[in-house]
Every structure is written in structure tokens, then in C-alpha cells.
Amino acid sequence: MALIGRLFVILFGFLAACLVAGMIVVGAVLFPEFSDFGTGSIDPDALNIVLGFGFIFVSGFALLPAMIVAAITEAFSIRGALTYAVGGAIIGLACYLGLVPFDTATLRFEGIVRRHLEIMTGAGIVGGVVYWMFAGRNAGAWREPRRPLRLPPPLPAHSPPQDLPPS
């Protein structure tokens, strides 16, 4: 039963991390547009749609690598925030490199844009930390046995009698 609850926590943590990472990706890509004062304000409805697509993009590409990282950290009860930040960076890097063409003749990625690589890696780091805040802090805790309830200490022998309810 604890495992089922843990799966829901992992799912919620993953969705929260993807939402934050998607917001970072969209904000960083649209930053030149935000900084241009000549265009006026940005339509909030359009921004919400773009943020939704950023969330879908990040969650779709990061699902499999994030499941692997979550399974490893749950299996070994790894709970360090730095571990999740590094795992998020690797996931962000993998998501970006999955979109860049790879030349098998030269064994190089062709067309890497450094700014985009930094954006995806940074979004992965922040996503990993957000996941740690929701689910990573208690990784593997579902396997530990519950602590027994502690009974209150007995009353001293010379204490006044307690009022007992009528039976």
C-alpha cells in the first residue's frame, strides 16, 4: 500500500518538475521578446498556451530518463539534493542532444547551439531540485518498516487516581 502512495508522490513530483522546467525553457527562449520594449505587452492567454506546450514538450522528452533516475534513487534510497540536480542536468542534456542531428561518419553532433544547450541543462537542474523537494527527500522510505507506537510512561505508584469514565 505504501508503494502505491509513493508512486503518486513520484508522479506529482515529476509533473511539478516538468512544469517548472517548461516555464524556464519558455521564459529563456522568449527572453529576447520580453526585453524588447517596442513590441508592447505579451498576451497572457498566448503565454499560457506557450507554457502549456513547454510543459508537454519537457514532460514528453524527459519521461523515460526521469523514470530511470527515479527508479535508481528509489532502489538505493538516494536522498541528496545534489544527486537530483546532477540527474536533472543529465536529463536536460539528453533531451537537447536527442533533438540535435548526429553525424555517424564523424561521430559528432551537428548544429549544437550553446545557448539552447545551457537553457535545457539549467532547466533540468531546476527540475531535478523541484523533484527532490516533492519526492526525492523521502526516496526509498516506503520500504522501511513503520515505527511502533510508543505507549505513554506508566503513572507513579503514589499519584492520585484518575477519573475513570462510568461503565
XYZ file of N, CA, C and O in Angstrom:
668
model
N 0.817 -1.182 0.000
C 0.000 0.000 0.000
C 0.868 1.255 0.000
O 0.537 2.239 -0.626
N 1.989 1.203 0.716
C 2.889 2.350 0.758
C 3.511 2.608 -0.611
O 3.771 3.758 -0.977
N 3.726 1.558 -1.383
C 4.303 1.705 -2.709
C 3.355 2.451 -3.639
O 3.788 3.301 -4.428
N 2.076 2.180 -3.554
C 1.100 2.863 -4.405
C 1.073 4.354 -4.080
O 1.073 5.197 -4.979
N 1.087 4.686 -2.809
C 1.152 6.087 -2.415
C 2.438 6.742 -2.882
O 2.436 7.902 -3.306
N 3.527 5.999 -2.821
C 4.812 6.534 -3.261
C 4.810 6.807 -4.762
O 5.395 7.788 -5.221
N 4.154 5.951 -5.531
C 4.068 6.166 -6.977
C 3.323 7.460 -7.305
O 3.693 8.181 -8.237
N 2.288 7.761 -6.526
C 1.569 9.017 -6.737
C 2.450 10.217 -6.382
O 2.410 11.242 -7.067
N 3.249 10.101 -5.334
C 4.160 11.183 -4.965
C 5.200 11.387 -6.059
O 5.521 12.523 -6.428
N 5.722 10.305 -6.603
C 6.706 10.399 -7.682
C 6.083 11.049 -8.910
O 6.691 11.921 -9.544
N 4.865 10.660 -9.254
C 4.185 11.255 -10.402
C 3.948 12.747 -10.191
O 4.195 13.556 -11.096
N 3.492 13.124 -9.005
C 3.258 14.537 -8.721
C 4.571 15.320 -8.763
O 4.613 16.435 -9.301
N 5.636 14.766 -8.212
C 6.943 15.424 -8.259
C 7.444 15.586 -9.682
O 8.003 16.629 -10.040
N 7.232 14.554 -10.507
C 7.643 14.642 -11.906
C 6.859 15.719 -12.637
O 7.438 16.509 -13.393
N 5.557 15.783 -12.421
C 4.744 16.803 -13.097
C 5.117 18.209 -12.643
O 5.181 19.136 -13.456
N 5.388 18.383 -11.356
C 5.808 19.697 -10.857
C 7.164 20.083 -11.448
O 7.372 21.234 -11.849
N 8.091 19.134 -11.518
C 9.406 19.414 -12.094
C 9.294 19.761 -13.575
O 9.974 20.679 -14.044
N 8.428 19.073 -14.292
C 8.249 19.366 -15.718
C 7.608 20.729 -15.926
O 7.944 21.442 -16.875
N 6.678 21.087 -15.059
C 6.044 22.397 -15.174
C 7.071 23.507 -14.969
O 7.139 24.456 -15.757
N 7.899 23.386 -13.953
C 8.907 24.408 -13.685
C 9.958 24.436 -14.793
O 10.356 25.511 -15.262
N 10.406 23.275 -15.233
C 11.406 23.224 -16.304
C 10.834 23.783 -17.602
O 11.526 24.500 -18.333
N 9.574 23.487 -17.892
C 8.936 24.045 -19.085
C 8.822 25.557 -19.005
O 9.009 26.262 -20.008
N 8.522 26.080 -17.817
C 8.455 27.529 -17.645
C 9.828 28.166 -17.866
O 9.928 29.245 -18.468
N 10.866 27.515 -17.414
C 12.216 28.049 -17.605
C 12.591 28.028 -19.079
O 13.139 29.001 -19.603
N 12.300 26.940 -19.767
C 12.628 26.846 -21.186
C 11.877 27.914 -21.975
O 12.462 28.633 -22.792
N 10.587 28.042 -21.737
C 9.794 29.033 -22.476
C 10.250 30.441 -22.128
O 10.399 31.291 -23.010
N 10.490 30.710 -20.850
C 10.944 32.041 -20.458
C 12.295 32.403 -21.051
O 12.518 33.538 -21.476
N 13.218 31.446 -21.096
C 14.541 31.718 -21.649
C 14.499 31.875 -23.160
O 15.222 32.702 -23.722
N 13.663 31.114 -23.821
C 13.567 31.236 -25.272
C 12.866 32.539 -25.654
O 13.232 33.198 -26.630
N 11.868 32.940 -24.869
C 11.141 34.173 -25.165
C 11.782 35.406 -24.540
O 11.245 36.502 -24.688
N 12.902 35.278 -23.852
C 13.509 36.418 -23.178
C 13.815 37.574 -24.121
O 13.571 38.728 -23.766
N 14.361 37.337 -25.318
C 14.568 38.486 -26.209
C 13.247 39.210 -26.517
O 13.230 40.425 -26.644
N 12.158 38.471 -26.602
C 10.860 39.089 -26.851
C 10.398 39.895 -25.642
O 9.815 40.966 -25.778
N 10.672 39.396 -24.441
C 10.293 40.116 -23.223
C 11.078 41.413 -23.072
O 10.579 42.391 -22.538
N 12.329 41.414 -23.500
C 13.180 42.574 -23.285
C 12.998 43.662 -24.338
O 13.550 44.742 -24.190
N 12.251 43.401 -25.390
C 12.016 44.391 -26.436
C 10.824 45.256 -26.044
O 9.680 44.793 -26.047
N 11.089 46.507 -25.716
C 10.016 47.391 -25.263
C 9.154 47.899 -26.414
O 8.055 48.394 -26.195
N 9.620 47.777 -27.633
C 8.877 48.303 -28.781
C 7.664 47.466 -29.152
O 6.758 47.944 -29.832
N 7.605 46.224 -28.742
C 6.506 45.356 -29.153
C 5.284 45.471 -28.249
O 4.232 44.950 -28.577
N 5.406 46.110 -27.124
C 4.276 46.209 -26.209
C 4.207 44.990 -25.308
O 5.155 44.228 -25.168
N 3.058 44.798 -24.691
C 2.911 43.670 -23.767
C 2.577 42.386 -24.515
O 2.062 42.413 -25.631
N 2.845 41.276 -23.860
C 2.553 39.961 -24.430
C 1.183 39.523 -23.940
O 0.848 39.688 -22.769
N 0.408 38.959 -24.826
C -0.930 38.496 -24.481
C -0.833 37.365 -23.453
O -0.166 36.359 -23.701
N -1.475 37.504 -22.282
C -1.360 36.452 -21.263
C -1.949 35.117 -21.701
O -1.449 34.055 -21.312
N -3.003 35.131 -22.522
C -3.580 33.868 -22.995
C -2.600 33.129 -23.902
O -2.458 31.908 -23.812
N -1.926 33.868 -24.774
C -0.932 33.240 -25.647
C 0.235 32.699 -24.825
O 0.756 31.619 -25.116
N 0.626 33.449 -23.788
C 1.716 32.982 -22.937
C 1.323 31.701 -22.202
O 2.127 30.778 -22.072
N 0.081 31.607 -21.749
C -0.385 30.384 -21.090
C -0.369 29.195 -22.037
O -0.029 28.076 -21.639
N -0.733 29.423 -23.288
C -0.710 28.336 -24.275
C 0.729 27.889 -24.532
O 1.024 26.690 -24.580
N 1.626 28.848 -24.662
C 3.033 28.510 -24.890
C 3.611 27.775 -23.680
O 4.368 26.812 -23.831
N 3.245 28.200 -22.462
C 3.711 27.490 -21.267
C 3.166 26.064 -21.222
O 3.865 25.144 -20.811
N 1.928 25.885 -21.653
C 1.357 24.535 -21.720
C 2.112 23.653 -22.689
O 2.406 22.489 -22.390
N 2.440 24.211 -23.858
C 3.213 23.425 -24.817
C 4.628 23.160 -24.313
O 5.191 22.097 -24.572
N 5.217 24.119 -23.577
C 6.536 23.885 -22.972
C 6.484 22.757 -21.967
O 7.385 21.919 -21.900
N 5.413 22.710 -21.168
C 5.240 21.625 -20.195
C 5.109 20.281 -20.909
O 5.737 19.296 -20.524
N 4.306 20.233 -21.967
C 4.122 18.986 -22.714
C 5.434 18.556 -23.369
O 5.800 17.372 -23.350
N 6.158 19.518 -23.919
C 7.439 19.215 -24.564
C 8.425 18.620 -23.568
O 9.020 17.571 -23.818
N 8.593 19.295 -22.435
C 9.568 18.824 -21.445
C 9.141 17.484 -20.864
O 9.957 16.566 -20.729
N 7.855 17.338 -20.529
C 7.426 16.082 -19.909
C 7.500 14.919 -20.897
O 7.802 13.800 -20.501
N 7.243 15.174 -22.159
C 7.311 14.100 -23.149
C 8.723 13.605 -23.389
O 8.974 12.402 -23.479
N 9.668 14.527 -23.480
C 11.041 14.126 -23.747
C 11.751 13.618 -22.495
O 12.670 12.823 -22.582
N 11.346 14.093 -21.328
C 12.066 13.741 -20.109
C 11.481 12.541 -19.384
O 12.039 12.114 -18.383
N 10.388 11.988 -19.860
C 9.713 10.929 -19.118
C 10.599 9.699 -18.915
O 10.795 9.260 -17.780
N 11.134 9.141 -19.963
C 11.926 7.924 -19.829
C 13.212 8.141 -19.032
O 13.486 7.372 -18.099
N 14.018 9.183 -19.328
C 15.213 9.373 -18.483
C 14.873 9.663 -17.023
O 15.568 9.199 -16.116
N 13.790 10.391 -16.783
C 13.411 10.698 -15.399
C 12.932 9.441 -14.679
O 13.185 9.287 -13.473
N 12.263 8.544 -15.383
C 11.848 7.286 -14.760
C 13.058 6.454 -14.361
O 13.056 5.818 -13.295
N 14.088 6.472 -15.179
C 15.302 5.722 -14.857
C 15.978 6.307 -13.622
O 16.373 5.570 -12.704
N 16.086 7.646 -13.567
C 16.707 8.290 -12.400
C 15.867 8.038 -11.155
O 16.406 7.734 -10.073
N 14.533 8.129 -11.269
C 13.666 7.889 -10.108
C 13.783 6.440 -9.632
O 13.820 6.184 -8.421
N 13.863 5.498 -10.551
C 13.992 4.091 -10.150
C 15.319 3.833 -9.445
O 15.367 3.114 -8.437
N 16.394 4.432 -9.937
C 17.704 4.235 -9.305
C 17.724 4.853 -7.915
O 18.187 4.232 -6.953
N 17.205 6.069 -7.793
C 17.244 6.732 -6.486
C 16.309 6.061 -5.484
O 16.607 6.026 -4.295
N 15.191 5.536 -5.942
C 14.294 4.808 -5.033
C 14.906 3.480 -4.620
O 14.780 3.060 -3.472
N 15.558 2.795 -5.550
C 16.127 1.485 -5.241
C 17.262 1.586 -4.218
O 17.403 0.724 -3.351
N 18.063 2.628 -4.327
C 19.216 2.766 -3.436
C 18.989 3.795 -2.330
O 19.926 4.145 -1.617
N 17.781 4.303 -2.191
C 17.412 5.293 -1.165
C 18.340 6.501 -1.171
O 18.807 6.962 -0.140
N 18.591 7.027 -2.353
C 19.454 8.201 -2.505
C 18.590 9.436 -2.305
O 17.603 9.633 -3.012
N 18.977 10.280 -1.348
C 18.136 11.410 -0.977
C 18.843 12.756 -1.062
O 18.299 13.754 -0.618
N 20.008 12.840 -1.635
C 20.759 14.097 -1.691
C 20.250 15.021 -2.786
O 19.981 14.596 -3.913
N 20.128 16.301 -2.479
C 19.640 17.281 -3.451
C 20.607 17.422 -4.625
O 20.176 17.604 -5.767
N 21.896 17.325 -4.352
C 22.888 17.436 -5.421
C 22.745 16.300 -6.432
O 22.917 16.504 -7.631
N 22.401 15.131 -5.966
C 22.192 13.994 -6.862
C 21.061 14.274 -7.836
O 21.177 14.000 -9.033
N 19.981 14.843 -7.345
C 18.841 15.148 -8.207
C 19.151 16.307 -9.143
O 18.674 16.330 -10.278
N 19.955 17.271 -8.696
C 20.347 18.367 -9.573
C 21.231 17.860 -10.716
O 21.029 18.230 -11.882
N 22.180 16.990 -10.395
C 23.037 16.421 -11.440
C 22.223 15.520 -12.373
O 22.397 15.553 -13.593
N 21.320 14.720 -11.798
C 20.455 13.881 -12.635
C 19.580 14.723 -13.552
O 19.387 14.391 -14.727
N 19.058 15.831 -13.042
C 18.262 16.738 -13.876
C 19.090 17.355 -14.983
O 18.613 17.539 -16.108
N 20.340 17.707 -14.674
C 21.220 18.266 -15.702
C 21.480 17.247 -16.809
O 21.464 17.581 -17.995
N 21.702 16.007 -16.415
C 21.937 14.956 -17.415
C 20.681 14.728 -18.259
O 20.762 14.545 -19.480
N 19.517 14.764 -17.623
C 18.261 14.589 -18.356
C 18.047 15.747 -19.329
O 17.665 15.545 -20.488
N 18.293 16.987 -18.875
C 18.158 18.143 -19.766
C 19.120 18.070 -20.938
O 18.761 18.376 -22.078
N 20.351 17.656 -20.660
C 21.345 17.492 -21.717
C 20.916 16.414 -22.699
O 21.004 16.590 -23.925
N 20.413 15.298 -22.183
C 19.970 14.205 -23.057
C 18.772 14.620 -23.899
O 18.677 14.249 -25.075
N 17.864 15.388 -23.321
C 16.700 15.846 -24.080
C 17.121 16.763 -25.216
O 16.585 16.687 -26.321
N 18.086 17.650 -24.961
C 18.537 18.538 -26.029
C 19.302 17.778 -27.092
O 19.081 17.969 -28.285
N 20.215 16.910 -26.681
C 21.011 16.176 -27.665
C 20.158 15.182 -28.451
O 20.534 14.776 -29.550
N 19.010 14.797 -27.903
C 18.098 13.944 -28.653
C 17.446 14.658 -29.820
O 16.944 14.032 -30.747
N 17.454 15.983 -29.791
C 16.863 16.771 -30.872
C 17.882 17.221 -31.914
O 17.503 17.663 -32.990
N 19.168 17.123 -31.595
C 20.225 17.591 -32.492
C 20.671 16.436 -33.376
O 20.875 15.319 -32.888
N 20.832 16.684 -34.674
C 21.292 15.594 -35.558
C 22.706 15.129 -35.210
O 23.565 15.932 -34.863
N 22.913 13.833 -35.318
C 24.204 13.216 -35.019
C 24.781 12.655 -36.305
O 24.130 11.882 -37.009
N 26.011 13.061 -36.620
C 26.695 12.572 -37.821
C 27.503 11.340 -37.446
O 28.459 11.424 -36.676
N 27.092 10.189 -37.975
C 27.774 8.943 -37.616
C 29.145 8.814 -38.268
O 29.982 8.043 -37.797
N 29.387 9.541 -39.359
C 30.691 9.448 -40.015
C 31.772 10.121 -39.173
O 32.889 9.609 -39.052
N 31.450 11.267 -38.585
C 32.443 11.987 -37.784
C 32.231 11.794 -36.285
O 33.029 12.277 -35.490
N 31.147 11.115 -35.917
C 30.780 10.897 -34.520
C 30.680 12.215 -33.748
O 31.209 12.364 -32.644
N 29.972 13.165 -34.355
C 29.776 14.473 -33.738
C 28.333 14.909 -33.902
O 27.651 14.518 -34.845
N 27.895 15.729 -32.969
C 26.592 16.354 -33.099
C 26.746 17.583 -33.984
O 27.651 18.392 -33.790
N 25.866 17.714 -34.950
C 25.930 18.824 -35.890
C 24.864 19.852 -35.534
O 23.687 19.523 -35.418
N 25.262 21.094 -35.371
C 24.307 22.168 -35.158
C 23.949 22.428 -33.705
O 22.841 22.868 -33.420
N 24.866 22.177 -32.783
C 24.581 22.464 -31.377
C 24.628 23.971 -31.166
O 25.585 24.637 -31.537
N 23.564 24.504 -30.603
C 23.519 25.916 -30.230
C 23.804 25.974 -28.734
O 23.058 25.417 -27.928
N 24.879 26.643 -28.381
C 25.333 26.625 -26.993
C 24.285 27.207 -26.047
O 24.075 26.696 -24.949
N 23.609 28.265 -26.459
C 22.605 28.879 -25.591
C 21.471 27.900 -25.296
O 21.002 27.784 -24.171
N 21.026 27.188 -26.315
C 19.946 26.222 -26.121
C 20.383 25.062 -25.225
O 19.602 24.567 -24.414
N 21.623 24.638 -25.381
C 22.168 23.582 -24.534
C 22.199 24.031 -23.070
O 21.810 23.276 -22.171
N 22.598 25.271 -22.845
C 22.640 25.805 -21.483
C 21.236 25.947 -20.903
O 21.018 25.685 -19.716
N 20.285 26.363 -21.721
C 18.899 26.512 -21.253
C 18.342 25.162 -20.825
O 17.747 25.023 -19.742
N 18.507 24.155 -21.651
C 17.961 22.835 -21.327
C 18.660 22.213 -20.118
O 18.008 21.586 -19.280
N 19.964 22.398 -20.014
C 20.681 21.859 -18.861
C 20.264 22.581 -17.584
O 20.030 21.945 -16.549
N 20.144 23.903 -17.649
C 19.704 24.664 -16.483
C 18.283 24.327 -16.073
O 17.971 24.211 -14.878
N 17.402 24.152 -17.056
C 16.026 23.750 -16.748
C 16.003 22.361 -16.116
O 15.203 22.096 -15.206
N 16.885 21.484 -16.562
C 16.977 20.155 -15.958
C 17.453 20.207 -14.522
O 16.952 19.470 -13.662
N 18.403 21.089 -14.238
C 18.892 21.230 -12.866
C 17.772 21.706 -11.955
O 17.536 21.134 -10.881
N 17.062 22.746 -12.371
C 15.971 23.271 -11.548
C 14.853 22.230 -11.424
O 14.282 22.043 -10.344
N 14.562 21.528 -12.507
C 13.556 20.465 -12.446
C 13.958 19.361 -11.478
O 13.127 18.834 -10.743
N 15.240 18.998 -11.469
C 15.717 17.987 -10.533
C 15.586 18.427 -9.083
O 15.212 17.635 -8.209
N 15.856 19.698 -8.817
C 15.724 20.204 -7.449
C 14.249 20.257 -7.038
O 13.898 19.930 -5.901
N 13.376 20.640 -7.971
C 11.936 20.656 -7.663
C 11.444 19.235 -7.396
O 10.675 19.004 -6.450
N 11.900 18.281 -8.189
C 11.527 16.891 -7.936
C 12.023 16.442 -6.567
O 11.316 15.747 -5.840
N 13.240 16.843 -6.197
C 13.771 16.482 -4.885
C 12.893 17.051 -3.776
O 12.657 16.389 -2.769
N 12.407 18.283 -3.958
C 11.569 18.895 -2.920
C 10.266 18.127 -2.717
O 9.775 18.034 -1.597
N 9.705 17.581 -3.780
C 8.437 16.865 -3.658
C 8.621 15.388 -3.319
O 7.929 14.856 -2.458
N 9.526 14.715 -4.012
C 9.600 13.260 -3.879
C 10.968 12.735 -3.475
O 11.056 11.687 -2.845
N 12.033 13.418 -3.823
C 13.373 12.881 -3.603
C 13.836 12.871 -2.167
O 14.685 12.063 -1.796
N 13.298 13.758 -1.343
C 13.740 13.817 0.050
C 13.415 12.543 0.809
O 14.060 12.220 1.793
N 12.406 11.814 0.370
C 11.986 10.589 1.059
C 12.161 9.360 0.185
O 11.410 8.391 0.322
N 13.126 9.380 -0.708
C 13.318 8.260 -1.627
C 13.632 6.989 -0.852
O 14.484 6.965 0.023
N 12.929 5.928 -1.142
C 13.149 4.636 -0.519
C 12.548 4.493 0.860
O 12.674 3.430 1.482
N 11.884 5.520 1.360
C 11.320 5.455 2.715
C 10.133 4.501 2.799
O 9.799 4.039 3.888
N 9.513 4.191 1.690
C 8.343 3.307 1.714
C 8.724 1.880 2.078
O 7.884 1.099 2.488
N 10.017 1.524 1.959
C 10.455 0.163 2.293
C 10.781 -0.012 3.763
O 10.876 -1.131 4.238
N 10.973 1.071 4.473
C 11.318 0.977 5.883
C 10.077 0.598 6.686
O 8.986 1.106 6.422
N 10.226 -0.284 7.673
C 9.046 -0.661 8.468
C 8.584 0.515 9.318
O 9.368 1.374 9.707
N 7.295 0.523 9.583
C 6.741 1.578 10.412
C 7.235 1.429 11.835
O 7.369 0.324 12.356
N 7.444 2.552 12.461
C 7.855 2.527 13.858
C 6.648 2.207 14.719
O 5.556 2.716 14.484
N 6.827 1.360 15.737
C 5.679 1.045 16.592
C 5.278 2.266 17.416
O 6.100 3.126 17.730
N 4.002 2.315 17.747
C 3.508 3.406 18.571
C 4.073 3.268 19.973
O 4.095 2.184 20.558
N 4.516 4.370 20.513
C 5.065 4.343 21.868
C 3.950 4.629 22.855
O 3.194 5.583 22.717
N 3.848 3.787 23.858
C 2.855 3.992 24.900
C 3.373 5.043 25.879
O 4.585 5.173 26.077
N 2.468 5.790 26.505
C 2.937 6.760 27.494
C 3.528 6.031 28.695
O 3.176 4.885 28.980
N 4.430 6.682 29.402
C 5.040 6.005 30.556
C 3.989 5.751 31.639
O 3.009 6.485 31.753
N 4.181 4.707 32.441
C 3.203 4.430 33.498
C 3.229 5.522 34.557
O 4.234 6.187 34.776
N 2.098 5.680 35.218
C 1.993 6.665 36.290
C 2.728 6.159 37.522
O 2.772 4.957 37.787
N 3.286 7.055 38.306
C 3.938 6.621 39.547
C 2.918 6.013 40.503
O 1.723 6.292 40.440
N 3.388 5.185 41.399
C 2.506 4.460 42.316
C 1.791 5.380 43.286
O 0.670 5.107 43.704
N 2.368 6.490 43.660
C 1.754 7.368 44.649
C 0.981 8.529 44.018
O 0.667 9.499 44.671
N 0.649 8.444 42.774
C -0.105 9.516 42.113
C -1.589 9.382 42.437
O -2.078 8.286 42.726
N -2.323 10.502 42.402
C -3.770 10.424 42.702
C -4.485 9.624 41.635
O -4.081 9.603 40.474
N -5.586 8.972 41.988
C -6.306 8.167 40.997
C -6.912 9.076 39.927
O -7.315 10.203 40.209
N -6.956 8.556 38.725
C -7.539 9.317 37.627
C -9.036 9.069 37.588
O -9.524 8.027 38.025
N -9.740 10.050 37.079
C -11.185 9.878 36.939
C -11.434 8.904 35.808
O -11.041 9.163 34.660
N -12.041 7.831 36.125
C -12.390 6.832 35.120
C -13.804 7.087 34.660
O -14.682 7.424 35.457
N -14.061 6.914 33.404
C -15.438 7.110 32.926
C -16.344 6.001 33.477
O -15.918 4.864 33.678
N -17.583 6.340 33.755
C -18.503 5.321 34.265
C -18.736 4.248 33.209
O -18.847 4.515 32.043
N -18.843 3.021 33.667
C -19.076 1.917 32.733
C -20.456 1.338 32.871
O -21.218 1.532 33.714
